Amino acid sequence: MLAPSQVSLADLPRLHKGDRPQAEFKQTPEDFQVIEQLDVADDGEGEHQWLWVRKTGANTNFCAEKIARFAGVSERNVSYSGLKDRQAVTWQWFSIQLPGKETLNWDELNDEEMSIERVIRRTKKLKTGFHRANRFVIRLANVSSREALENLWQGVSELGVINYFGEQRFGRSGDNVAQAERWLMASRPPRISRSKRSLYLSALRSYLFNEIVAERIRQFGIDGTLTGDCVMLEGSQSVFTVAQWDDELKQRLANNNIYLTAPLAGSTNKPLVKGEADAFEQSLLQPFDSWLQALKKLRVEATRRAILLHVENPEISWQGKDAELRFTLPSGAYATTVLNEIVDLSGESR
């Protein structure tokens, strides 16, 4: 069983130095708003009914189940691009496959937890990871120092943050990681649902990513390079291996044309890191060899994730001692990693 501190962002290195002010967060769902950034056209026909849903205090899976029950079909017929927080007000697309059926009267599904604000018809379903980004609107109440927050926010706006996975990926006190480990290490792992399997595997891989990134920053800093590094091109998932760093590549790194990466563990036919970078990562992964072997057995494909995360269109405004932050992050990035850089939320709900 992992201790809670082992999955806490507060114990991981930060990019920006300086004392963080105290603040209160998530006093109401409206304090944390997420708007999925996905523009889609109405085909006017097709067996897939797409729903633009506003939800309050409800998670994505709960809403998917309600949509399926209302339509009288299996939850497997319902798709969404990404999971959104429960303790928040969020907007996101769902799609449901209903061949041969007219558009349902979705207004009948509206209640305090979720409401359907737009319905369109499309010939294709919504696929996981289809949205480009999420726009966040976050209210921090009773900020102890406006000057400290604004200084840190300026640093985040200019340099970004470390691209950790947020604590919600790991569950309360790291429960998702602990349960995943018990499941993987069982002599005869019990059958579990597809969604729980995905949750468990993601938790383990995210935990390893955070550990490797944290140790790399402790030893080498955010821009320290190693021979054999795997880097990612800006604005894409394309990667390549750096056999040897030269002045041109270092300048591209400084200009954010390329980004250093860390592994999302799994099986691979062609390792993407070599030399010093490979030796460094393997030294940290070695204690988790049983996890790695289980991931390979399950044919989980290894991928890479950028270490640095840039914040798009950052804004800040004030109402008395309350700050409202607005910013956009690419899909798969966590707003809590941004907040962890600028404010101390000790004792507050995340």
Tab-separated table of C-alpha atoms in Angstrom:
chain	number	residue	atom	x	y	z
A	1	MET	CA	0.000	0.000	0.000
A	2	LEU	CA	1.388	3.406	-0.979
A	3	ALA	CA	1.445	6.169	1.589
A	4	PRO	CA	-0.658	9.236	0.677
A	5	SER	CA	2.487	11.378	0.410
A	6	GLN	CA	3.759	9.196	-2.397
A	7	VAL	CA	1.130	10.509	-4.793
A	8	SER	CA	0.942	14.076	-3.471
A	9	LEU	CA	1.953	16.895	-5.809
A	10	ALA	CA	3.027	18.885	-2.756
A	11	ASP	CA	6.010	16.542	-2.308
A	12	LEU	CA	7.231	16.823	-5.911
A	13	PRO	CA	9.647	19.507	-7.167
A	14	ARG	CA	8.106	22.691	-8.535
A	15	LEU	CA	9.394	24.749	-11.441
A	16	HIS	CA	8.773	28.138	-9.822
A	17	LYS	CA	10.471	29.150	-6.576
A	18	GLY	CA	9.049	31.348	-3.870
A	19	ASP	CA	6.509	31.035	-1.103
A	20	ARG	CA	3.023	30.252	-2.327
A	21	PRO	CA	0.117	32.180	-0.820
A	22	GLN	CA	-2.681	30.396	0.998
A	23	ALA	CA	-6.122	30.242	-0.599
A	24	GLU	CA	-9.453	28.431	-0.423
A	25	PHE	CA	-10.553	26.329	-3.393
A	26	LYS	CA	-13.646	24.385	-4.502
A	27	GLN	CA	-16.027	25.832	-1.965
A	28	THR	CA	-18.713	25.295	-4.616
A	29	PRO	CA	-18.671	23.412	-7.959
A	30	GLU	CA	-18.771	26.788	-9.739
A	31	ASP	CA	-15.270	27.535	-8.393
A	32	PHE	CA	-13.859	24.976	-10.843
A	33	GLN	CA	-15.213	25.144	-14.394
A	34	VAL	CA	-13.978	23.140	-17.384
A	35	ILE	CA	-15.063	23.687	-20.977
A	36	GLU	CA	-14.028	21.075	-23.515
A	37	GLN	CA	-12.484	22.710	-26.590
A	38	LEU	CA	-13.995	20.814	-29.514
A	39	ASP	CA	-15.717	22.383	-32.496
A	40	VAL	CA	-17.894	19.921	-34.401
A	41	ALA	CA	-20.271	20.406	-37.322
A	42	ASP	CA	-23.832	19.154	-37.438
A	43	ASP	CA	-24.037	16.604	-40.275
A	44	GLY	CA	-27.831	16.757	-40.035
A	45	GLU	CA	-27.998	12.985	-40.322
A	46	GLY	CA	-26.341	9.812	-39.089
A	47	GLU	CA	-26.967	7.212	-36.414
A	48	HIS	CA	-24.872	9.022	-33.797
A	49	GLN	CA	-26.593	11.656	-31.672
A	50	TRP	CA	-24.043	14.071	-30.167
A	51	LEU	CA	-24.945	15.874	-26.941
A	52	TRP	CA	-23.288	19.007	-25.544
A	53	VAL	CA	-23.731	18.454	-21.807
A	54	ARG	CA	-23.371	20.789	-18.852
A	55	LYS	CA	-22.867	18.804	-15.671
A	56	THR	CA	-22.581	19.909	-12.039
A	57	GLY	CA	-21.249	17.705	-9.242
A	58	ALA	CA	-21.362	14.592	-11.428
A	59	ASN	CA	-18.584	12.614	-13.094
A	60	THR	CA	-18.432	11.657	-16.744
A	61	ASN	CA	-19.182	7.947	-16.263
A	62	PHE	CA	-22.268	8.755	-14.185
A	63	CYS	CA	-23.616	10.963	-16.987
A	64	ALA	CA	-22.823	8.318	-19.618
A	65	GLU	CA	-24.860	5.798	-17.619
A	66	LYS	CA	-27.813	8.210	-17.376
A	67	ILE	CA	-27.700	8.854	-21.127
A	68	ALA	CA	-27.668	5.119	-21.875
A	69	ARG	CA	-30.566	4.380	-19.511
A	70	PHE	CA	-32.645	7.199	-20.968
A	71	ALA	CA	-32.102	5.858	-24.496
A	72	GLY	CA	-32.659	2.246	-23.421
A	73	VAL	CA	-29.313	0.976	-24.700
A	74	SER	CA	-26.073	-0.407	-23.296
A	75	GLU	CA	-23.518	2.031	-21.900
A	76	ARG	CA	-21.176	0.704	-24.594
A	77	ASN	CA	-23.222	2.740	-27.083
A	78	VAL	CA	-22.185	5.978	-25.332
A	79	SER	CA	-18.844	7.643	-26.094
A	80	TYR	CA	-16.964	10.686	-24.826
A	81	SER	CA	-13.576	12.229	-25.523
A	82	GLY	CA	-12.262	12.531	-21.971
A	83	LEU	CA	-13.139	12.299	-18.286
A	84	LYS	CA	-14.061	15.502	-16.469
A	85	ASP	CA	-13.954	16.277	-12.751
A	86	ARG	CA	-16.911	15.537	-10.523
A	87	GLN	CA	-16.573	18.452	-8.092
A	88	ALA	CA	-16.901	21.054	-10.826
A	89	VAL	CA	-19.151	22.577	-13.446
A	90	THR	CA	-18.072	21.174	-16.798
A	91	TRP	CA	-19.153	21.167	-20.410
A	92	GLN	CA	-18.322	18.269	-22.719
A	93	TRP	CA	-19.556	16.286	-25.705
A	94	PHE	CA	-21.100	12.810	-25.519
A	95	SER	CA	-22.226	10.704	-28.463
A	96	ILE	CA	-24.685	7.813	-28.478
A	97	GLN	CA	-25.238	5.355	-31.294
A	98	LEU	CA	-28.952	4.928	-32.030
A	99	PRO	CA	-29.304	3.448	-35.538
A	100	GLY	CA	-32.696	3.925	-37.146
A	101	LYS	CA	-34.002	6.229	-34.419
A	102	GLU	CA	-35.181	9.813	-34.624
A	103	THR	CA	-33.528	12.415	-32.419
A	104	LEU	CA	-34.735	11.801	-28.875
A	105	ASN	CA	-36.301	14.507	-26.735
A	106	TRP	CA	-33.193	14.966	-24.639
A	107	ASP	CA	-34.708	17.859	-22.667
A	108	GLU	CA	-36.538	15.219	-20.622
A	109	LEU	CA	-33.167	14.144	-19.182
A	110	ASN	CA	-32.317	17.568	-17.757
A	111	ASP	CA	-31.986	17.915	-13.988
A	112	GLU	CA	-29.735	19.668	-11.458
A	113	GLU	CA	-26.810	17.350	-12.195
A	114	MET	CA	-26.773	17.529	-15.977
A	115	SER	CA	-28.485	19.358	-18.797
A	116	ILE	CA	-28.335	18.904	-22.563
A	117	GLU	CA	-27.572	22.285	-24.137
A	118	ARG	CA	-27.171	21.225	-27.776
A	119	VAL	CA	-27.969	18.139	-29.881
A	120	ILE	CA	-26.565	17.360	-33.342
A	121	ARG	CA	-26.496	14.321	-35.636
A	122	ARG	CA	-23.265	12.898	-37.024
A	123	THR	CA	-22.243	9.876	-39.087
A	124	LYS	CA	-19.361	8.996	-36.748
A	125	LYS	CA	-19.102	8.472	-33.028
A	126	LEU	CA	-17.025	10.576	-30.655
A	127	LYS	CA	-13.657	8.919	-30.043
A	128	THR	CA	-11.529	9.024	-26.900
A	129	GLY	CA	-8.982	11.844	-26.947
A	130	PHE	CA	-10.709	13.641	-29.824
A	131	HIS	CA	-10.770	17.075	-28.178
A	132	ARG	CA	-7.749	19.352	-28.494
A	133	ALA	CA	-7.810	21.103	-25.132
A	134	ASN	CA	-9.812	22.227	-22.101
A	135	ARG	CA	-10.484	25.787	-20.966
A	136	PHE	CA	-10.438	26.263	-17.183
A	137	VAL	CA	-12.059	28.966	-15.079
A	138	ILE	CA	-10.909	28.689	-11.463
A	139	ARG	CA	-11.800	30.820	-8.456
A	140	LEU	CA	-9.379	31.045	-5.526
A	141	ALA	CA	-10.957	32.619	-2.453
A	142	ASN	CA	-9.269	34.633	0.318
A	143	VAL	CA	-5.819	34.681	-1.272
A	144	SER	CA	-3.335	35.606	1.461
A	145	SER	CA	-1.002	37.605	-0.810
A	146	ARG	CA	-2.035	39.153	-4.123
A	147	GLU	CA	1.564	40.109	-4.929
A	148	ALA	CA	2.900	36.567	-4.385
A	149	LEU	CA	0.160	35.007	-6.494
A	150	GLU	CA	0.612	37.463	-9.350
A	151	ASN	CA	4.398	36.961	-9.371
A	152	LEU	CA	4.043	33.184	-9.547
A	153	TRP	CA	1.264	33.464	-12.126
A	154	GLN	CA	3.550	35.590	-14.298
A	155	GLY	CA	6.198	32.865	-14.124
A	156	VAL	CA	3.686	30.172	-15.028
A	157	SER	CA	2.395	32.279	-17.935
A	158	GLU	CA	5.893	32.732	-19.349
A	159	LEU	CA	7.617	29.417	-18.581
A	160	GLY	CA	4.851	26.884	-17.980
A	161	VAL	CA	4.739	24.161	-15.319
A	162	ILE	CA	5.958	20.620	-14.846
A	163	ASN	CA	3.595	18.261	-16.651
A	164	TYR	CA	2.751	15.986	-13.712
A	165	PHE	CA	-0.381	13.885	-13.605
A	166	GLY	CA	-2.833	15.335	-11.096
A	167	GLU	CA	-3.685	13.607	-7.849
A	168	GLN	CA	-7.195	12.755	-9.040
A	169	ARG	CA	-5.581	10.194	-11.370
A	170	PHE	CA	-4.483	8.237	-8.293
A	171	GLY	CA	-7.674	8.306	-6.244
A	172	ARG	CA	-8.119	9.266	-2.615
A	173	SER	CA	-4.846	8.656	-0.708
A	174	GLY	CA	-3.465	6.786	-3.717
A	175	ASP	CA	-6.158	4.098	-3.559
A	176	ASN	CA	-6.211	3.572	-7.340
A	177	VAL	CA	-2.505	2.751	-7.359
A	178	ALA	CA	-2.748	0.435	-4.358
A	179	GLN	CA	-5.774	-1.406	-5.769
A	180	ALA	CA	-4.137	-1.668	-9.179
A	181	GLU	CA	-1.039	-3.201	-7.647
A	182	ARG	CA	-3.104	-5.779	-5.746
A	183	TRP	CA	-4.985	-6.650	-8.923
A	184	LEU	CA	-1.857	-7.031	-11.050
A	185	MET	CA	0.074	-8.998	-8.444
A	186	ALA	CA	-2.715	-11.470	-7.632
A	187	SER	CA	-1.887	-15.066	-8.523
A	188	ARG	CA	-5.148	-15.138	-10.475
A	189	PRO	CA	-6.220	-11.536	-11.179
A	190	PRO	CA	-10.016	-11.245	-10.988
A	191	ARG	CA	-11.999	-10.117	-14.009
A	192	ILE	CA	-12.802	-6.407	-13.846
A	193	SER	CA	-14.682	-3.981	-16.070
A	194	ARG	CA	-12.964	-2.304	-19.014
A	195	SER	CA	-13.263	1.096	-17.345
A	196	LYS	CA	-11.699	-0.114	-14.085
A	197	ARG	CA	-8.896	-1.843	-15.995
A	198	SER	CA	-8.151	1.403	-17.810
A	199	LEU	CA	-8.263	3.320	-14.507
A	200	TYR	CA	-5.827	0.943	-12.822
A	201	LEU	CA	-3.315	0.844	-15.674
A	202	SER	CA	-3.406	4.618	-16.064
A	203	ALA	CA	-2.813	5.102	-12.341
A	204	LEU	CA	0.276	2.876	-12.340
A	205	ARG	CA	1.804	4.428	-15.455
A	206	SER	CA	1.060	7.957	-14.241
A	207	TYR	CA	2.659	7.230	-10.866
A	208	LEU	CA	5.846	6.008	-12.559
A	209	PHE	CA	5.894	9.039	-14.864
A	210	ASN	CA	5.631	11.454	-11.934
A	211	GLU	CA	8.383	9.641	-10.033
A	212	ILE	CA	10.788	9.717	-12.991
A	213	VAL	CA	10.084	13.364	-13.813
A	214	ALA	CA	10.476	14.435	-10.178
A	215	GLU	CA	13.831	12.681	-9.807
A	216	ARG	CA	15.087	14.005	-13.134
A	217	ILE	CA	14.297	17.563	-12.072
A	218	ARG	CA	15.951	17.028	-8.696
A	219	GLN	CA	19.144	15.825	-10.360
A	220	PHE	CA	19.323	17.798	-13.609
A	221	GLY	CA	16.726	20.584	-13.517
A	222	ILE	CA	13.929	21.209	-15.998
A	223	ASP	CA	16.293	21.744	-18.947
A	224	GLY	CA	19.134	19.347	-18.079
A	225	THR	CA	19.928	17.090	-21.033
A	226	LEU	CA	21.232	13.515	-21.272
A	227	THR	CA	22.662	11.703	-24.256
A	228	GLY	CA	20.037	9.462	-25.777
A	229	ASP	CA	17.119	11.643	-24.665
A	230	CYS	CA	13.774	11.233	-26.403
A	231	VAL	CA	12.271	14.600	-27.357
A	232	MET	CA	8.826	15.573	-28.636
A	233	LEU	CA	8.135	18.118	-31.354
A	234	GLU	CA	6.057	21.123	-30.352
A	235	GLY	CA	2.363	20.756	-31.141
A	236	SER	CA	2.516	17.049	-31.960
A	237	GLN	CA	3.152	13.621	-30.490
A	238	SER	CA	6.064	13.007	-32.870
A	239	VAL	CA	9.282	12.031	-31.091
A	240	PHE	CA	12.887	11.313	-31.949
A	241	THR	CA	16.024	10.230	-30.101
A	242	VAL	CA	18.904	12.650	-29.567
A	243	ALA	CA	22.096	10.669	-30.040
A	244	GLN	CA	24.176	13.671	-28.985
A	245	TRP	CA	23.105	17.150	-27.940
A	246	ASP	CA	24.646	19.986	-29.967
A	247	ASP	CA	24.175	23.754	-29.858
A	248	GLU	CA	21.379	23.702	-32.426
A	249	LEU	CA	19.317	21.116	-30.551
A	250	LYS	CA	19.874	22.904	-27.228
A	251	GLN	CA	18.637	26.123	-28.807
A	252	ARG	CA	15.537	24.341	-30.112
A	253	LEU	CA	14.938	23.071	-26.582
A	254	ALA	CA	15.344	26.579	-25.155
A	255	ASN	CA	12.923	27.933	-27.773
A	256	ASN	CA	10.314	25.238	-26.940
A	257	ASN	CA	10.529	23.821	-30.442
A	258	ILE	CA	11.203	20.462	-28.836
A	259	TYR	CA	10.441	19.119	-25.357
A	260	LEU	CA	12.154	16.595	-23.124
A	261	THR	CA	9.989	13.548	-22.374
A	262	ALA	CA	9.584	10.815	-19.790
A	263	PRO	CA	8.051	7.352	-20.275
A	264	LEU	CA	4.537	6.077	-19.885
A	265	ALA	CA	5.645	2.530	-19.203
A	266	GLY	CA	4.641	-0.470	-21.290
A	267	SER	CA	5.954	-2.809	-23.944
A	268	THR	CA	7.932	-1.532	-26.919
A	269	ASN	CA	9.785	-3.099	-29.831
A	270	LYS	CA	12.070	-0.115	-30.227
A	271	PRO	CA	13.276	1.760	-27.120
A	272	LEU	CA	13.113	5.511	-27.671
A	273	VAL	CA	15.835	6.424	-25.179
A	274	LYS	CA	19.462	5.309	-25.240
A	275	GLY	CA	22.716	5.851	-23.376
A	276	GLU	CA	22.590	8.069	-20.300
A	277	ALA	CA	18.852	8.705	-20.571
A	278	ASP	CA	18.050	4.999	-20.773
A	279	ALA	CA	20.341	4.167	-17.847
A	280	PHE	CA	18.740	6.905	-15.739
A	281	GLU	CA	15.177	5.752	-16.439
A	282	GLN	CA	15.963	2.076	-15.973
A	283	SER	CA	17.555	2.767	-12.582
A	284	LEU	CA	14.301	4.294	-11.389
A	285	LEU	CA	12.040	1.676	-12.991
A	286	GLN	CA	13.997	-1.331	-11.707
A	287	PRO	CA	12.213	-1.489	-8.304
A	288	PHE	CA	8.915	-1.701	-10.206
A	289	ASP	CA	9.913	-4.563	-12.472
A	290	SER	CA	6.871	-6.630	-11.438
A	291	TRP	CA	4.635	-3.777	-12.624
A	292	LEU	CA	6.529	-3.506	-15.899
A	293	GLN	CA	6.267	-7.223	-16.600
A	294	ALA	CA	2.529	-7.136	-15.915
A	295	LEU	CA	2.092	-4.161	-18.271
A	296	LYS	CA	3.968	-6.016	-20.997
A	297	LYS	CA	1.908	-9.145	-20.433
A	298	LEU	CA	-1.243	-7.068	-20.867
A	299	ARG	CA	0.262	-5.599	-24.072
A	300	VAL	CA	0.088	-2.025	-22.861
A	301	GLU	CA	2.037	0.014	-25.390
A	302	ALA	CA	4.793	2.294	-24.081
A	303	THR	CA	4.540	5.965	-25.045
A	304	ARG	CA	6.217	9.248	-24.118
A	305	ARG	CA	4.877	12.410	-22.444
A	306	ALA	CA	6.440	15.879	-22.421
A	307	ILE	CA	7.986	16.975	-19.125
A	308	LEU	CA	7.148	20.665	-19.557
A	309	LEU	CA	3.609	21.996	-19.983
A	310	HIS	CA	2.775	25.433	-21.357
A	311	VAL	CA	-0.359	27.326	-20.380
A	312	GLU	CA	-2.334	28.889	-23.235
A	313	ASN	CA	-4.150	32.236	-23.016
A	314	PRO	CA	-3.568	32.796	-19.273
A	315	GLU	CA	-5.677	35.479	-17.578
A	316	ILE	CA	-6.147	36.659	-14.002
A	317	SER	CA	-8.711	39.012	-12.486
A	318	TRP	CA	-9.579	40.025	-8.932
A	319	GLN	CA	-12.674	40.670	-6.885
A	320	GLY	CA	-11.473	41.764	-3.492
A	321	LYS	CA	-9.248	38.964	-2.138
A	322	ASP	CA	-10.646	36.406	-4.591
A	323	ALA	CA	-8.734	35.624	-7.797
A	324	GLU	CA	-10.231	34.184	-10.969
A	325	LEU	CA	-7.815	32.316	-13.229
A	326	ARG	CA	-8.586	31.467	-16.842
A	327	PHE	CA	-6.316	29.298	-18.962
A	328	THR	CA	-6.274	26.539	-21.558
A	329	LEU	CA	-4.393	23.240	-21.330
A	330	PRO	CA	-4.031	20.474	-23.908
A	331	SER	CA	-6.121	17.350	-23.336
A	332	GLY	CA	-4.486	15.040	-20.825
A	333	ALA	CA	-2.999	17.907	-18.779
A	334	TYR	CA	-4.153	18.766	-15.250
A	335	ALA	CA	-5.195	22.135	-13.855
A	336	THR	CA	-4.141	20.966	-10.387
A	337	THR	CA	-0.512	20.872	-11.555
A	338	VAL	CA	-0.851	24.560	-12.444
A	339	LEU	CA	-2.420	25.421	-9.091
A	340	ASN	CA	0.276	23.495	-7.226
A	341	GLU	CA	2.884	25.872	-8.669
A	342	ILE	CA	1.197	29.070	-7.517
A	343	VAL	CA	-0.868	28.496	-4.379
A	344	ASP	CA	-0.745	26.469	-1.170
A	345	LEU	CA	-4.004	24.558	-0.826
A	346	SER	CA	-2.984	22.609	2.293
A	347	GLY	CA	-6.048	21.207	3.934
A	348	GLU	CA	-8.300	22.181	1.035
A	349	SER	CA	-10.220	19.782	-1.208
A	350	ARG	CA	-8.553	19.327	-4.577
